[in-house]
mmCIF file of C-alpha atoms in Angstrom:
data_model
loop_
_atom_site.group_PDB
_atom_site.id
_atom_site.type_symbol
_atom_site.label_atom_id
_atom_site.label_comp_id
_atom_site.label_asym_id
_atom_site.label_seq_id
_atom_site.Cartn_x
_atom_site.Cartn_y
_atom_site.Cartn_z
ATOM 1 C CA UNK A 1 103.761 126.145 176.889
ATOM 2 C CA UNK A 2 104.155 122.916 178.713
ATOM 3 C CA UNK A 3 102.602 120.390 181.063
ATOM 4 C CA UNK A 4 99.981 122.838 182.311
ATOM 5 C CA UNK A 5 98.873 123.829 178.809
ATOM 6 C CA UNK A 6 99.248 120.627 176.802
ATOM 7 C CA UNK A 7 98.490 118.171 179.585
ATOM 8 C CA UNK A 8 95.927 120.328 181.349
ATOM 9 C CA UNK A 9 97.744 119.323 184.522
ATOM 10 C CA UNK A 10 96.576 121.178 187.636
ATOM 11 C CA UNK A 11 99.749 120.259 189.493
ATOM 12 C CA UNK A 12 102.202 121.455 186.815
ATOM 13 C CA UNK A 13 103.972 123.911 189.150
ATOM 14 C CA UNK A 14 104.294 121.257 191.830
ATOM 15 C CA UNK A 15 105.754 118.804 189.285
ATOM 16 C CA UNK A 16 108.203 121.414 187.942
ATOM 17 C CA UNK A 17 109.347 122.232 191.476
ATOM 18 C CA UNK A 18 109.824 118.523 192.252
ATOM 19 C CA UNK A 19 111.981 118.086 189.124
ATOM 20 C CA UNK A 20 114.117 121.129 189.970
ATOM 21 C CA UNK A 21 114.479 119.989 193.596
ATOM 22 C CA UNK A 22 115.411 116.469 192.476
ATOM 23 C CA UNK A 23 118.095 117.753 190.127
ATOM 24 C CA UNK A 24 119.492 120.182 192.732
ATOM 25 C CA UNK A 25 119.681 117.325 195.203
ATOM 26 C CA UNK A 26 121.375 115.137 192.598
ATOM 27 C CA UNK A 27 124.068 117.784 192.029
ATOM 28 C CA UNK A 28 124.688 118.199 195.758
ATOM 29 C CA UNK A 29 124.860 114.461 196.396
ATOM 30 C CA UNK A 30 126.876 113.575 193.305
ATOM 31 C CA UNK A 31 123.990 111.612 191.757
ATOM 32 C CA UNK A 32 122.709 111.860 188.189
ATOM 33 C CA UNK A 33 119.844 114.048 186.976
ATOM 34 C CA UNK A 34 116.540 112.594 185.869
ATOM 35 C CA UNK A 35 117.490 110.619 182.768
ATOM 36 C CA UNK A 36 114.815 107.917 182.487
ATOM 37 C CA UNK A 37 111.102 108.136 181.876
ATOM 38 C CA UNK A 38 110.505 105.679 184.710
ATOM 39 C CA UNK A 39 112.329 108.023 187.116
ATOM 40 C CA UNK A 40 110.134 110.907 185.978
ATOM 41 C CA UNK A 41 106.957 108.828 186.260
ATOM 42 C CA UNK A 42 107.860 107.776 189.805
ATOM 43 C CA UNK A 43 108.735 111.350 190.795
ATOM 44 C CA UNK A 44 105.377 112.569 189.483
ATOM 45 C CA UNK A 45 103.538 109.719 191.227
ATOM 46 C CA UNK A 46 105.096 110.786 194.540
ATOM 47 C CA UNK A 47 104.373 114.471 193.863
ATOM 48 C CA UNK A 48 100.811 114.478 192.537
ATOM 49 C CA UNK A 49 97.835 113.253 194.543
ATOM 50 C CA UNK A 50 95.732 110.849 192.518
ATOM 51 C CA UNK A 51 92.318 109.332 193.057
ATOM 52 C CA UNK A 52 91.739 107.367 189.872
ATOM 53 C CA UNK A 53 93.510 104.072 190.462
ATOM 54 C CA UNK A 54 93.083 103.135 186.779
ATOM 55 C CA UNK A 55 95.072 106.123 185.506
ATOM 56 C CA UNK A 56 98.701 106.762 186.408
ATOM 57 C CA UNK A 57 99.304 110.294 187.755
ATOM 58 C CA UNK A 58 102.061 110.890 185.177
ATOM 59 C CA UNK A 59 99.731 110.239 182.227
ATOM 60 C CA UNK A 60 98.899 113.914 181.689
ATOM 61 C CA UNK A 61 102.528 114.965 181.931
ATOM 62 C CA UNK A 62 103.672 112.432 179.333
ATOM 63 C CA UNK A 63 100.735 113.413 177.127
ATOM 64 C CA UNK A 64 101.887 117.038 177.330
ATOM 65 C CA UNK A 65 105.455 116.084 176.425
ATOM 66 C CA UNK A 66 104.223 114.037 173.436
ATOM 67 C CA UNK A 67 101.909 116.823 172.222
ATOM 68 C CA UNK A 68 104.727 119.374 172.484
ATOM 69 C CA UNK A 69 107.433 117.253 170.823
ATOM 70 C CA UNK A 70 105.170 116.150 167.955
ATOM 71 C CA UNK A 71 103.619 119.634 167.562
ATOM 72 C CA UNK A 72 100.278 117.825 167.497
ATOM 73 C CA UNK A 73 98.088 120.896 167.969
ATOM 74 C CA UNK A 74 99.896 122.780 165.191
ATOM 75 C CA UNK A 75 99.464 119.773 162.909
ATOM 76 C CA UNK A 76 95.767 119.532 163.760
ATOM 77 C CA UNK A 77 95.305 123.214 162.912
ATOM 78 C CA UNK A 78 97.068 122.681 159.553
ATOM 79 C CA UNK A 79 94.893 119.656 158.757
ATOM 80 C CA UNK A 80 91.682 121.504 159.587
ATOM 81 C CA UNK A 81 92.673 124.469 157.399
ATOM 82 C CA UNK A 82 93.766 122.142 154.583
ATOM 83 C CA UNK A 83 90.469 120.271 154.750
ATOM 84 C CA UNK A 84 88.688 123.431 153.633
ATOM 85 C CA UNK A 85 90.726 123.527 150.424
ATOM 86 C CA UNK A 86 90.198 119.883 149.446
ATOM 87 C CA UNK A 87 86.644 119.287 150.650
ATOM 88 C CA UNK A 88 84.088 119.452 147.816
ATOM 89 C CA UNK A 89 80.751 121.225 148.307
ATOM 90 C CA UNK A 90 78.431 118.958 150.351
ATOM 91 C CA UNK A 91 81.519 116.956 151.394
ATOM 92 C CA UNK A 92 81.713 115.982 155.037
ATOM 93 C CA UNK A 93 84.559 116.640 157.436
ATOM 94 C CA UNK A 94 84.589 114.073 160.255
ATOM 95 C CA UNK A 95 87.091 114.466 163.074
ATOM 96 C CA UNK A 96 87.646 112.122 166.005
ATOM 97 C CA UNK A 97 89.547 113.675 168.882
ATOM 98 C CA UNK A 98 90.833 111.844 171.929
ATOM 99 C CA UNK A 99 91.450 114.601 174.446
ATOM 100 C CA UNK A 100 89.872 117.895 175.371
ATOM 101 C CA UNK A 101 92.525 120.154 173.816
ATOM 102 C CA UNK A 102 92.015 118.563 170.405
ATOM 103 C CA UNK A 103 88.246 118.549 170.766
ATOM 104 C CA UNK A 104 88.179 122.208 171.797
ATOM 105 C CA UNK A 105 90.218 123.140 168.703
ATOM 106 C CA UNK A 106 87.946 121.138 166.397
ATOM 107 C CA UNK A 107 84.783 122.536 167.986
ATOM 108 C CA UNK A 108 85.993 126.144 167.753
ATOM 109 C CA UNK A 109 87.199 125.662 164.166
ATOM 110 C CA UNK A 110 83.874 124.208 163.040
ATOM 111 C CA UNK A 111 81.906 126.873 164.896
ATOM 112 C CA UNK A 112 84.000 129.695 163.418
ATOM 113 C CA UNK A 113 83.686 128.317 159.879
ATOM 114 C CA UNK A 114 79.929 127.863 160.291
ATOM 115 C CA UNK A 115 79.409 131.441 161.507
ATOM 116 C CA UNK A 116 81.413 132.987 158.716
ATOM 117 C CA UNK A 117 82.791 136.487 158.650
ATOM 118 C CA UNK A 118 82.067 138.853 161.560
ATOM 119 C CA UNK A 119 79.976 141.842 160.507
ATOM 120 C CA UNK A 120 80.105 144.965 162.709
ATOM 121 C CA UNK A 121 76.846 145.623 164.540
ATOM 122 C CA UNK A 122 74.878 148.711 163.686
ATOM 123 C CA UNK A 123 75.489 148.671 159.925
ATOM 124 C CA UNK A 124 72.400 149.807 157.997
ATOM 125 C CA UNK A 125 71.995 146.406 156.298
ATOM 126 C CA UNK A 126 69.292 143.772 156.463
ATOM 127 C CA UNK A 127 70.335 140.187 157.247
ATOM 128 C CA UNK A 128 69.609 139.098 153.642
ATOM 129 C CA UNK A 129 72.046 141.744 152.338
ATOM 130 C CA UNK A 130 74.963 140.430 154.370
ATOM 131 C CA UNK A 131 77.257 137.836 152.827
ATOM 132 C CA UNK A 132 78.936 136.020 155.676
ATOM 133 C CA UNK A 133 80.850 133.479 153.553
ATOM 134 C CA UNK A 134 80.154 130.528 155.803
ATOM 135 C CA UNK A 135 82.201 127.539 154.679
ATOM 136 C CA UNK A 136 80.888 124.772 156.960
ATOM 137 C CA UNK A 137 77.604 123.695 158.491
ATOM 138 C CA UNK A 138 77.917 121.726 161.733
ATOM 139 C CA UNK A 139 75.994 118.453 161.474
ATOM 140 C CA UNK A 140 74.385 117.381 164.739
ATOM 141 C CA UNK A 141 76.046 117.342 168.123
ATOM 142 C CA UNK A 142 79.285 115.715 169.182
ATOM 143 C CA UNK A 143 79.008 111.919 169.257
ATOM 144 C CA UNK A 144 80.453 110.039 172.214
ATOM 145 C CA UNK A 145 81.040 106.278 172.438
ATOM 146 C CA UNK A 146 78.319 104.141 173.992
ATOM 147 C CA UNK A 147 78.924 102.008 177.069
ATOM 148 C CA UNK A 148 78.954 98.943 174.799
ATOM 149 C CA UNK A 149 81.643 100.486 172.567
ATOM 150 C CA UNK A 150 83.739 101.386 175.608
ATOM 151 C CA UNK A 151 83.368 97.849 176.990
ATOM 152 C CA UNK A 152 84.575 96.475 173.647
ATOM 153 C CA UNK A 153 87.364 99.073 173.295
ATOM 154 C CA UNK A 154 88.304 100.906 176.535
ATOM 155 C CA UNK A 155 90.551 103.340 174.633
ATOM 156 C CA UNK A 156 87.427 104.739 172.983
ATOM 157 C CA UNK A 157 86.213 106.203 176.289
ATOM 158 C CA UNK A 158 87.609 109.663 175.557
ATOM 159 C CA UNK A 159 86.769 109.775 171.830
ATOM 160 C CA UNK A 160 84.563 112.556 170.465
ATOM 161 C CA UNK A 161 83.329 112.608 166.858
ATOM 162 C CA UNK A 162 82.335 115.923 165.268
ATOM 163 C CA UNK A 163 80.987 116.306 161.730
ATOM 164 C CA UNK A 164 80.552 119.334 159.467
ATOM 165 C CA UNK A 165 79.497 119.721 155.841
ATOM 166 C CA UNK A 166 81.123 121.974 153.247
ATOM 167 C CA UNK A 167 78.652 124.620 152.055
ATOM 168 C CA UNK A 168 80.041 126.362 148.979
#
């Protein structure tokens, strides 16, 4: 797992090759390896084509490094599972995510908990005889920030709010 997975970086292989090439060149020329984040950011900027002038091309790579080092996705999974044990019936679970990996995890978790247990098809049971043990009910659709909210707080542009209610 790395830049491609955690940063959803299309150019992960190109970046990895650039880092390896840089370090090989450093060894041959008696220079030092990449040791500073600024060096890495500049190397990525020269390696990755970028169109969005408001977003540095190394942003995704540093995001991936942060997510990996902090085990953020593992922690999110633990929090979501723990929420089921502490949430009272009719209690609401509200989660704000700031990038697509987090949002995908939250969405899949809520969907899975709202569908309950998988029952094999073809069993001679009516729907009312099946106990699925659903634990959550998804409330509404994902909520995105309005243009006014983004104008007031540009960091909110990638926020997604999802809400579910505890059933039993």
